């Protein structure tokens, strides 16, 4: 390949290019997918602690009947912010964190397709999250529920339903976060489809990458629905439109359709990455390939498709009529099938394996058990008549916490323990890890299992108090105790992180004897990821460089440097050429000058512009919330400055 | 070779399973009068009969899968620190087909009664034996409208005449005759609420400008607790109500009573206090004549057992506190709402305090005035 011509009349940009690749300020301008992944995870963990504290306050209030820890108004704000935070500021960013760090490593790429867009996505998450929380001090924290049903949220401030700016901060903030989610979704799709190493066919891709691909598509298609709904809410509140004003011919139910058309795929946006993580962890710690790998992948895809046809099961009590209700009931049952298939295949993976019950494996097994309960209670929701008893009760709270905490959060914690050594070069302590797991498992079940019963006994959700003599007192106390056991488990995790940094065992490149490409490169991962882009010859390529099977299918270790693929000698790689193999516009290109350590690897350069451009968004957000056109002017200027600077700045600095 | 281990596993899991089932079954025995597992009417019974068998199937599947996970984790765990070299099984087509089809078949079996029950419960009762009631949800209380000349099965005695021609209005407590299908039409005055009496029927949302229907029927006399089940703002938790099922003759007497004029004349001091001094009549009705319904109709408050969204018992102490300072009992958005109409930008939902935040020119409610009002209300049978 000939050298790519230098850009004509190289534009200088408006700001001097940031140079720092390490140190505090490098984190503000980095475009390295690994650093961005760490930023996502770090901030999401902070939000996890915040949402956890909100949950504990909620549980203190509900520990007994007629609780007085919180006022009704405080309670409503806390449950709204707990839900909003966990979904948008913890669940999605944590999945994005893992995707960011791991997708390029697992597909043998040096970065994502759009590194600056990647950084933009992170800053939108960070500033969008802070924007929503700024409502606490700027005239109203969100208090309309994470689902924000109209007309409660959409009634104008003066007409009564929710005083203050809460729903405005919520609607504008979520629109902002949606921008970030869509950009990261687009980035993942393009990266996965275009930047795989040679030989990494789609069906050779790690299952985690597959699940992130499905997730990314779901994100791209789901966010517009909720964005439209949120803009309508904002317009109804502030500009006297009547989208949801029934007396003026609008329809509050329209909002629910739009919200859940996003909201249900959102559930899969949250859980599919978890399923991906578990599908990586189980084979490694069972020393067996993922059972029915292609079936697991296709189940994930079919969940992705079916996920679009079940939204109205959140609305069975709204009076849709028996035809629609029956259809959505059957669709909901249908989606249980691929979900069940996944569980059976995970068990098939464990069956007959040689299990190392390390912390990641414990969390993965915990995931299977807890997610099974959540899945089964989910099936009971498709029994519509029963759902009309259970919806909006603690039964539903139990159900989705089994899916999203027992599922997603368990998977994420397993993922932390599994990939921590690769990311930070030190192992997390195994003993603390086990304590962490058991505290969380026990605390989780103490907290959420009794909620099934409370819900069936008639305790409605989103209520700041309940009367004495309803027979709910004991179980609620148990739930509150359980929630503090979970908190203890999370605290052990935080201690483990600190311990690991101070005196954790140094990690080798492949401490778990793992299967995927990220373990084939040194720890800590060099900035350029792969010195040479690997040539992939099999599923779990790295594994097959270490092991082969004998005639009976038993595992046989290969001598170091061997390979079962027929090629002898050194690990198969592909020589890197300039602008190698279908890299995206920003990663490839350039003239082969060295960044990093002189391997001729050209990486995208850090940039101020993603941050600057993002800075414009909350300014515009405040202009919208406070209906202040003067504030919009600096917002637009900052946004355009960032956009323009970004536009004329080359992806890679021409040092 | 690993038999003993799996026996240990089953020894651990079996008691857990039994304990779990015991807890769940114990739940069925709880009688809090708002228990969906304790149905007291045909609709709730149909739901229960559908749900319980499916719940047990789900529990069995759950126990099997979780049990298998635990057993496998113990049975196949690595021993002695040396990694084993297990057989590399990549998949099994027959198994894959099997565990796709078997759940599909189970779900198909579940689907049939489910869809049948959906249609069954969606059917609105018709005929002269059906009582038609209107339930209106407002932040944060329920109003019930009964027809002025309701269907009265086997009617012989006519209902005592109402002074007004409109429907009979009451709040918080809906009385129904036992064994009669009640077709409840649901409407909201503001945001979305949800009408839910777990022991009688599943919930149905209460929407603005859209009428939903739910059929309730009580098989036996009793008081069944209900709650708003859709988050509707500040005091959603306090938006409770109750359905009181009575034998037909008792119910007829109740209806005749509350459709009549007030027990005591609504004139003189009480009228002056509630109309001019404290302007209660901006929101409430004391004499069954007017139709203002910002707040509950108080004409026959003395016949009710609870007030304030069913949160407080009707007694002198509670009512005294309530008329003086309702926001101290239930969270309200009514700080500046003594002035009518409220100043622009002020949100008025719920009852204002008559002892706090009193605007200039308005009177702070005295204990004597409160006592006069409360004593009148308590006698309003």
Coordinates of N, CA and C in Angstrom, one line a residue, chain A residues 72-73 76 79 143-144 149-152 157-158 160-161 163 246 251 253 256 287-292 295 317-319 322-323 325-326 329-330 333 337 341 343-345 347 351-357 365 368-369 372-373 376 379 382-386 388-393 453 456-458 461-465 467 470-472 549 552-555, chain B residues 23-24 27 30 32 34-37 44 47 50-51 54 58 61-62 65-66 69 72-73 76-78 83-92 95-96 99-100 103-104 107 110-111 114-115 117-119 121-122 139 190-192 196 198 201-205 207-210 212 225 227 229-234 236-238 240 331 333 345-347 349:
Chain A
X72 N -42.4 12.8 52.1 CA -43.0 12.3 50.8 C -42.2 12.8 49.7
X73 N -41.9 14.1 49.7 CA -41.3 14.8 48.6 C -39.8 14.3 48.4
X76 N -39.9 10.7 47.0 CA -40.2 10.7 45.6 C -39.0 11.1 44.8
X79 N -36.5 8.0 44.9 CA -36.7 6.8 44.1 C -36.6 7.1 42.6
X143 N -38.5 14.3 40.1 CA -39.3 13.6 41.1 C -40.5 13.0 40.4
X144 N -40.4 12.8 39.1 CA -41.6 12.2 38.4 C -41.4 10.7 38.1
X149 N -44.1 9.3 33.8 CA -45.4 9.3 33.1 C -46.0 10.6 33.0
X150 N -46.6 10.9 31.8 CA -47.4 12.1 31.6 C -48.8 11.7 32.0
X151 N -49.7 12.6 32.3 CA -49.4 14.1 32.3 C -48.8 14.6 33.6
X152 N -48.4 13.6 34.5 CA -47.8 14.1 35.8 C -46.6 14.9 35.5
X157 N -45.6 23.8 35.0 CA -45.2 24.0 36.4 C -46.4 24.7 37.1
X158 N -47.1 25.6 36.4 CA -48.1 26.4 37.1 C -49.4 25.6 37.3
X160 N -49.7 22.4 38.3 CA -49.9 21.7 39.5 C -49.2 20.4 39.7
X161 N -49.0 19.5 38.7 CA -48.7 18.2 39.1 C -47.4 18.0 39.9
X163 N -44.3 20.4 41.2 CA -43.7 21.7 41.3 C -42.2 21.7 41.1
X246 N -55.0 15.6 27.6 CA -56.1 14.8 27.1 C -57.3 15.8 26.8
X251 N -52.8 12.8 24.1 CA -53.0 11.5 24.7 C -51.9 11.1 25.6
X253 N -51.4 8.4 27.0 CA -51.0 7.1 26.8 C -49.9 7.0 25.7
X256 N -46.6 6.7 27.1 CA -46.2 5.3 27.5 C -45.7 4.4 26.4
X287 N -12.6 -24.3 31.8 CA -11.7 -24.9 30.8 C -12.4 -25.7 29.8
X288 N -13.5 -25.1 29.3 CA -14.3 -25.7 28.2 C -14.8 -24.6 27.3
X289 N -15.0 -24.9 26.0 CA -15.6 -23.8 25.2 C -17.0 -23.5 25.6
X290 N -17.5 -22.4 25.2 CA -18.9 -22.1 25.5 C -19.8 -23.1 24.7
X291 N -20.7 -23.7 25.5 CA -21.5 -24.7 24.9 C -22.5 -24.0 23.9
X292 N -22.6 -24.6 22.7 CA -23.6 -24.1 21.8 C -23.3 -22.6 21.5
X295 N -25.5 -20.9 19.0 CA -26.9 -20.8 19.5 C -27.0 -19.6 20.6
X317 N -52.2 -2.7 32.4 CA -53.3 -2.2 33.2 C -53.9 -0.9 32.7
X318 N -53.4 -0.5 31.5 CA -53.8 0.8 31.0 C -55.1 0.8 30.2
X319 N -55.6 -0.5 29.9 CA -56.8 -0.6 29.2 C -56.6 -0.6 27.7
X322 N -58.4 -6.3 24.9 CA -57.9 -7.7 25.0 C -57.1 -8.2 23.7
X323 N -57.3 -7.6 22.6 CA -56.6 -8.0 21.4 C -55.1 -7.7 21.6
X325 N -53.6 -6.8 24.3 CA -53.0 -7.4 25.5 C -52.6 -8.8 25.2
X326 N -53.5 -9.6 24.5 CA -53.2 -11.0 24.2 C -51.9 -11.1 23.3
X329 N -48.9 -10.3 25.4 CA -48.7 -11.4 26.3 C -48.0 -12.6 25.6
X330 N -48.4 -12.9 24.4 CA -47.7 -14.1 23.7 C -46.3 -13.7 23.3
X333 N -44.1 -14.1 26.3 CA -43.8 -15.5 26.5 C -42.7 -15.9 25.5
X337 N -38.1 -17.8 25.5 CA -37.5 -19.0 25.0 C -36.0 -18.8 24.7
X341 N -32.8 -20.6 26.6 CA -31.8 -21.3 25.8 C -30.4 -20.9 26.3
X343 N -29.5 -19.7 29.2 CA -29.2 -20.3 30.5 C -28.8 -21.7 30.4
X344 N -29.5 -22.5 29.6 CA -29.2 -23.9 29.4 C -27.8 -24.1 28.8
X345 N -27.5 -23.2 27.9 CA -26.1 -23.3 27.3 C -25.0 -23.0 28.3
X347 N -25.2 -23.6 31.4 CA -25.1 -24.7 32.3 C -24.3 -25.8 31.5
X351 N -21.1 -27.9 32.7 CA -21.2 -29.4 32.8 C -19.9 -30.1 32.4
X352 N -19.3 -30.9 33.2 CA -18.1 -31.6 32.9 C -16.9 -30.8 32.8
X353 N -16.9 -29.6 33.2 CA -15.7 -28.7 33.2 C -14.8 -29.0 34.4
X354 N -13.7 -28.3 34.3 CA -12.8 -28.3 35.5 C -12.9 -26.9 36.1
X355 N -13.8 -26.8 37.1 CA -14.2 -25.4 37.5 C -13.2 -24.8 38.5
X356 N -12.7 -23.7 38.2 CA -12.0 -22.9 39.2 C -12.9 -21.9 39.8
X357 N -13.3 -22.1 41.1 CA -14.3 -21.2 41.7 C -13.7 -19.9 42.2
X365 N -21.7 -17.7 38.1 CA -22.7 -18.7 38.6 C -23.8 -18.0 39.3
X368 N -26.2 -16.7 36.8 CA -27.1 -17.7 36.3 C -28.3 -18.0 37.2
X369 N -28.0 -18.2 38.5 CA -29.0 -18.5 39.4 C -30.0 -17.3 39.6
X372 N -32.1 -16.5 36.6 CA -33.1 -17.5 36.3 C -34.4 -17.1 37.1
X373 N -34.2 -16.7 38.4 CA -35.4 -16.2 39.1 C -36.0 -15.0 38.5
X376 N -37.9 -16.1 35.4 CA -39.2 -16.8 35.6 C -40.2 -15.9 36.1
X379 N -41.6 -14.2 33.3 CA -42.7 -15.0 32.5 C -44.0 -14.8 33.2
X382 N -46.2 -12.1 31.8 CA -46.9 -12.4 30.6 C -48.2 -13.0 30.8
X383 N -48.4 -13.5 32.0 CA -49.8 -14.0 32.4 C -50.6 -12.7 32.8
X384 N -51.1 -12.1 31.8 CA -51.7 -10.7 32.0 C -52.6 -10.6 33.2
X385 N -53.6 -11.5 33.3 CA -54.4 -11.3 34.5 C -53.6 -11.2 35.8
X386 N -52.6 -12.1 35.9 CA -51.8 -12.0 37.1 C -51.0 -10.7 37.1
X388 N -51.9 -7.9 36.2 CA -52.7 -6.8 36.6 C -52.8 -6.7 38.2
X389 N -52.5 -7.8 38.8 CA -52.3 -7.8 40.3 C -50.9 -7.3 40.6
X390 N -49.9 -7.7 39.8 CA -48.5 -7.5 40.3 C -47.9 -6.3 39.8
X391 N -48.3 -5.7 38.7 CA -47.7 -4.5 38.2 C -47.8 -3.4 39.2
X392 N -46.7 -2.6 39.2 CA -46.7 -1.5 40.2 C -46.8 -1.9 41.6
X393 N -46.4 -3.2 41.9 CA -46.2 -3.6 43.3 C -44.7 -4.0 43.5
X453 N -43.0 -11.5 47.8 CA -44.1 -11.8 48.7 C -44.9 -10.5 49.0
X456 N -47.1 -9.5 46.2 CA -48.3 -10.3 46.1 C -49.2 -10.0 47.3
X457 N -48.7 -9.6 48.4 CA -49.5 -9.2 49.5 C -50.1 -7.8 49.4
X458 N -49.8 -7.2 48.3 CA -50.5 -6.0 48.0 C -49.7 -4.7 48.3
X461 N -45.7 -0.1 44.8 CA -44.4 0.5 44.8 C -44.5 2.0 44.7
X462 N -43.4 2.7 44.9 CA -43.4 4.2 44.8 C -44.2 4.8 45.8
X463 N -44.4 4.2 47.0 CA -45.1 4.8 48.1 C -44.2 5.1 49.2
X464 N -44.2 6.3 49.7 CA -43.2 6.7 50.7 C -43.5 6.1 52.1
X465 N -44.7 5.5 52.2 CA -45.0 5.0 53.5 C -46.1 3.9 53.4
X467 N -49.2 1.7 55.9 CA -49.9 1.7 57.2 C -49.5 0.5 58.0
X470 N -50.7 -4.0 58.0 CA -50.9 -4.6 56.7 C -50.2 -5.9 56.6
X471 N -49.4 -6.3 57.6 CA -48.7 -7.6 57.6 C -47.4 -7.5 56.8
X472 N -47.0 -6.2 56.5 CA -45.8 -6.1 55.7 C -44.5 -5.7 56.5
X549 N -7.0 -30.4 21.2 CA -7.8 -31.5 21.7 C -7.3 -32.8 21.2
X552 N -10.2 -37.9 21.7 CA -11.4 -38.0 22.4 C -12.0 -36.7 22.8
X553 N -11.4 -35.6 22.3 CA -11.8 -34.3 22.7 C -11.3 -33.8 24.0
X554 N -10.4 -34.5 24.6 CA -9.8 -33.9 25.8 C -8.8 -32.8 25.6
X555 N -8.7 -32.0 26.6 CA -7.8 -30.9 26.4 C -6.3 -31.3 26.5
Chain B
X23 N -42.1 -20.2 53.2 CA -42.3 -18.7 53.3 C -43.4 -18.3 52.4
X24 N -43.3 -18.8 51.2 CA -44.3 -18.4 50.1 C -45.7 -18.8 50.5
X27 N -47.2 -16.8 53.1 CA -47.7 -15.5 52.6 C -49.1 -15.6 52.3
X30 N -51.6 -14.8 55.1 CA -51.7 -13.4 55.6 C -53.0 -12.7 55.2
X32 N -54.4 -9.2 55.2 CA -54.3 -7.8 55.5 C -55.4 -7.0 54.8
X34 N -55.7 -6.6 51.8 CA -55.2 -6.0 50.5 C -54.3 -7.0 49.8
X35 N -54.6 -8.3 50.0 CA -53.7 -9.4 49.6 C -54.2 -10.0 48.4
X36 N -53.4 -9.9 47.3 CA -53.8 -10.5 46.0 C -53.9 -12.1 46.1
X37 N -53.2 -12.6 47.1 CA -53.2 -14.1 47.3 C -54.4 -14.6 48.1
X44 N -60.8 -11.7 41.1 CA -59.6 -12.0 41.8 C -59.3 -13.5 41.9
X47 N -58.0 -14.9 38.6 CA -56.6 -14.5 38.5 C -55.8 -15.5 39.4
X50 N -55.4 -18.9 38.0 CA -54.5 -19.0 36.9 C -53.1 -18.9 37.3
X51 N -52.8 -18.0 38.3 CA -51.5 -17.7 38.7 C -50.8 -18.7 39.5
X54 N -49.2 -21.7 37.7 CA -48.1 -21.3 36.9 C -46.9 -21.0 37.9
X58 N -43.2 -22.5 37.8 CA -42.1 -21.6 37.7 C -41.1 -21.9 38.9
X61 N -39.3 -25.1 38.1 CA -38.2 -24.9 37.1 C -37.0 -24.2 37.7
X62 N -37.4 -23.2 38.5 CA -36.3 -22.4 39.2 C -35.5 -23.2 40.1
X65 N -33.2 -25.4 38.0 CA -32.0 -24.7 37.3 C -31.0 -24.3 38.4
X66 N -31.5 -23.7 39.5 CA -30.6 -23.2 40.5 C -29.9 -24.4 41.2
X69 N -27.3 -25.6 39.0 CA -26.1 -24.7 39.0 C -25.2 -25.0 40.3
X72 N -23.6 -28.5 40.1 CA -22.5 -28.6 39.1 C -21.3 -27.8 39.6
X73 N -21.6 -26.7 40.3 CA -20.4 -25.9 40.8 C -19.7 -26.7 41.8
X76 N -18.2 -30.3 39.8 CA -17.2 -30.2 38.8 C -16.0 -29.3 39.2
X77 N -16.0 -28.9 40.5 CA -15.0 -27.9 40.9 C -13.6 -28.6 40.9
X78 N -12.6 -27.8 40.6 CA -11.3 -28.3 40.5 C -10.8 -28.7 41.9
X83 N -5.3 -27.8 37.4 CA -6.4 -27.8 36.4 C -6.6 -29.1 35.7
X84 N -7.8 -29.5 35.6 CA -8.1 -30.7 34.8 C -8.1 -30.4 33.3
X85 N -8.1 -31.5 32.6 CA -8.2 -31.3 31.1 C -9.5 -31.9 30.6
X86 N -10.6 -31.2 30.8 CA -11.9 -31.9 30.5 C -12.1 -32.0 29.0
X87 N -13.1 -32.9 28.7 CA -13.4 -33.1 27.4 C -14.0 -31.8 26.8
X88 N -13.6 -31.4 25.6 CA -14.1 -30.2 25.0 C -15.4 -30.4 24.3
X89 N -16.5 -30.1 24.9 CA -17.8 -30.3 24.3 C -18.2 -28.9 23.7
X90 N -18.4 -28.9 22.4 CA -18.7 -27.6 21.8 C -20.2 -27.3 21.7
X91 N -21.0 -28.4 21.8 CA -22.4 -28.2 21.6 C -23.1 -29.5 21.4
X92 N -24.4 -29.5 21.3 CA -25.1 -30.7 21.1 C -26.4 -30.4 20.4
X95 N -29.8 -31.5 22.0 CA -30.1 -30.8 23.3 C -30.6 -29.4 23.0
X96 N -29.9 -28.7 22.1 CA -30.3 -27.4 21.7 C -31.8 -27.3 21.3
X99 N -34.1 -28.1 24.4 CA -34.3 -27.0 25.3 C -34.8 -25.7 24.7
X100 N -35.0 -25.8 23.4 CA -35.8 -24.7 22.8 C -37.3 -25.1 22.8
X103 N -39.4 -25.6 26.6 CA -40.0 -24.4 27.1 C -41.1 -23.8 26.2
X104 N -40.9 -23.9 24.9 CA -42.0 -23.4 24.0 C -43.3 -24.2 24.3
X107 N -44.8 -23.0 27.6 CA -45.4 -21.7 27.4 C -46.7 -21.8 26.6
X110 N -49.3 -22.7 28.9 CA -49.6 -21.6 29.8 C -50.5 -20.6 29.0
X111 N -50.2 -20.4 27.7 CA -50.8 -19.3 26.9 C -52.3 -19.5 26.8
X114 N -54.3 -18.4 29.8 CA -54.0 -16.9 29.9 C -54.8 -16.1 29.0
X115 N -54.8 -16.4 27.7 CA -55.6 -15.7 26.8 C -57.1 -15.8 27.0
X117 N -58.5 -16.2 29.9 CA -58.8 -15.3 31.1 C -58.8 -13.9 30.7
X118 N -57.8 -13.5 29.8 CA -57.8 -12.1 29.4 C -59.1 -11.7 28.8
X119 N -59.6 -12.5 27.9 CA -60.9 -12.2 27.3 C -62.1 -12.2 28.3
X121 N -62.0 -11.7 31.5 CA -62.0 -10.5 32.4 C -62.3 -9.2 31.7
X122 N -62.0 -9.2 30.4 CA -62.2 -7.9 29.7 C -63.7 -7.7 29.4
X139 N -55.7 13.9 42.5 CA -54.6 13.9 43.5 C -55.1 14.4 44.8
X190 N -57.1 14.5 36.8 CA -55.8 15.2 36.6 C -54.8 14.2 35.9
X191 N -54.0 13.5 36.7 CA -52.9 12.7 36.2 C -53.4 11.2 36.2
X192 N -52.6 10.3 35.8 CA -53.0 8.9 35.7 C -52.9 8.3 37.1
X196 N -57.2 -0.1 42.3 CA -56.8 -1.5 42.7 C -57.3 -1.9 44.0
X198 N -57.0 -5.4 45.5 CA -56.4 -6.7 45.2 C -57.3 -7.9 45.5
X201 N -60.2 -7.6 42.5 CA -59.8 -7.7 41.0 C -58.4 -7.1 40.8
X202 N -57.9 -7.3 39.6 CA -56.6 -6.7 39.2 C -56.8 -5.2 39.0
X203 N -55.7 -4.6 38.8 CA -55.8 -3.1 38.8 C -56.1 -2.6 37.4
X204 N -56.6 -1.4 37.3 CA -56.9 -0.8 36.0 C -56.6 0.6 36.1
X205 N -55.9 1.2 35.1 CA -55.4 2.5 35.2 C -56.6 3.5 35.0
X207 N -57.4 7.0 33.7 CA -56.8 8.0 32.8 C -57.6 9.2 32.6
X208 N -57.0 10.4 32.4 CA -57.7 11.6 32.1 C -58.4 11.4 30.7
X209 N -59.6 11.9 30.5 CA -60.3 11.9 29.2 C -60.3 10.6 28.5
X210 N -60.4 9.5 29.3 CA -60.5 8.2 28.7 C -61.1 7.3 29.7
X212 N -61.9 3.9 31.4 CA -61.6 2.5 31.5 C -62.7 1.8 32.4
X225 N -59.4 -3.5 51.1 CA -58.6 -2.2 51.0 C -58.1 -2.1 49.6
X227 N -55.9 0.7 46.8 CA -54.8 1.8 46.8 C -54.7 2.2 45.3
X229 N -52.4 2.7 42.4 CA -51.3 1.9 42.1 C -50.5 2.5 40.9
X230 N -50.7 3.7 40.6 CA -49.8 4.4 39.6 C -49.3 5.7 40.3
X231 N -48.0 5.8 40.2 CA -47.4 7.0 40.9 C -48.0 8.3 40.4
X232 N -48.6 9.1 41.3 CA -49.4 10.2 40.9 C -48.9 11.5 41.6
X233 N -47.7 11.5 42.0 CA -47.2 12.7 42.6 C -47.0 12.6 44.1
X234 N -46.9 13.8 44.7 CA -46.4 13.9 46.1 C -47.0 12.8 47.1
X236 N -48.9 10.2 46.6 CA -49.4 8.9 46.0 C -49.7 7.8 47.0
X237 N -48.7 7.7 48.0 CA -48.8 6.7 49.0 C -50.1 6.8 49.8
X238 N -50.6 8.0 49.9 CA -51.8 8.2 50.8 C -53.1 8.2 50.0
X240 N -55.4 6.1 49.2 CA -55.9 4.8 49.5 C -57.5 4.9 49.5
X331 N -48.8 14.9 53.1 CA -48.1 16.0 52.3 C -49.0 16.5 51.2
X333 N -49.6 20.0 48.3 CA -49.0 21.1 47.6 C -49.9 22.3 47.8
X345 N -48.9 31.2 39.3 CA -47.7 30.4 39.5 C -47.7 29.5 40.7
X346 N -48.8 29.7 41.5 CA -48.9 28.9 42.7 C -49.7 27.6 42.5
X347 N -49.1 26.5 43.0 CA -49.7 25.2 42.7 C -50.6 24.8 43.9
X349 N -52.6 21.8 45.2 CA -53.2 20.4 45.2 C -53.3 20.0 46.7

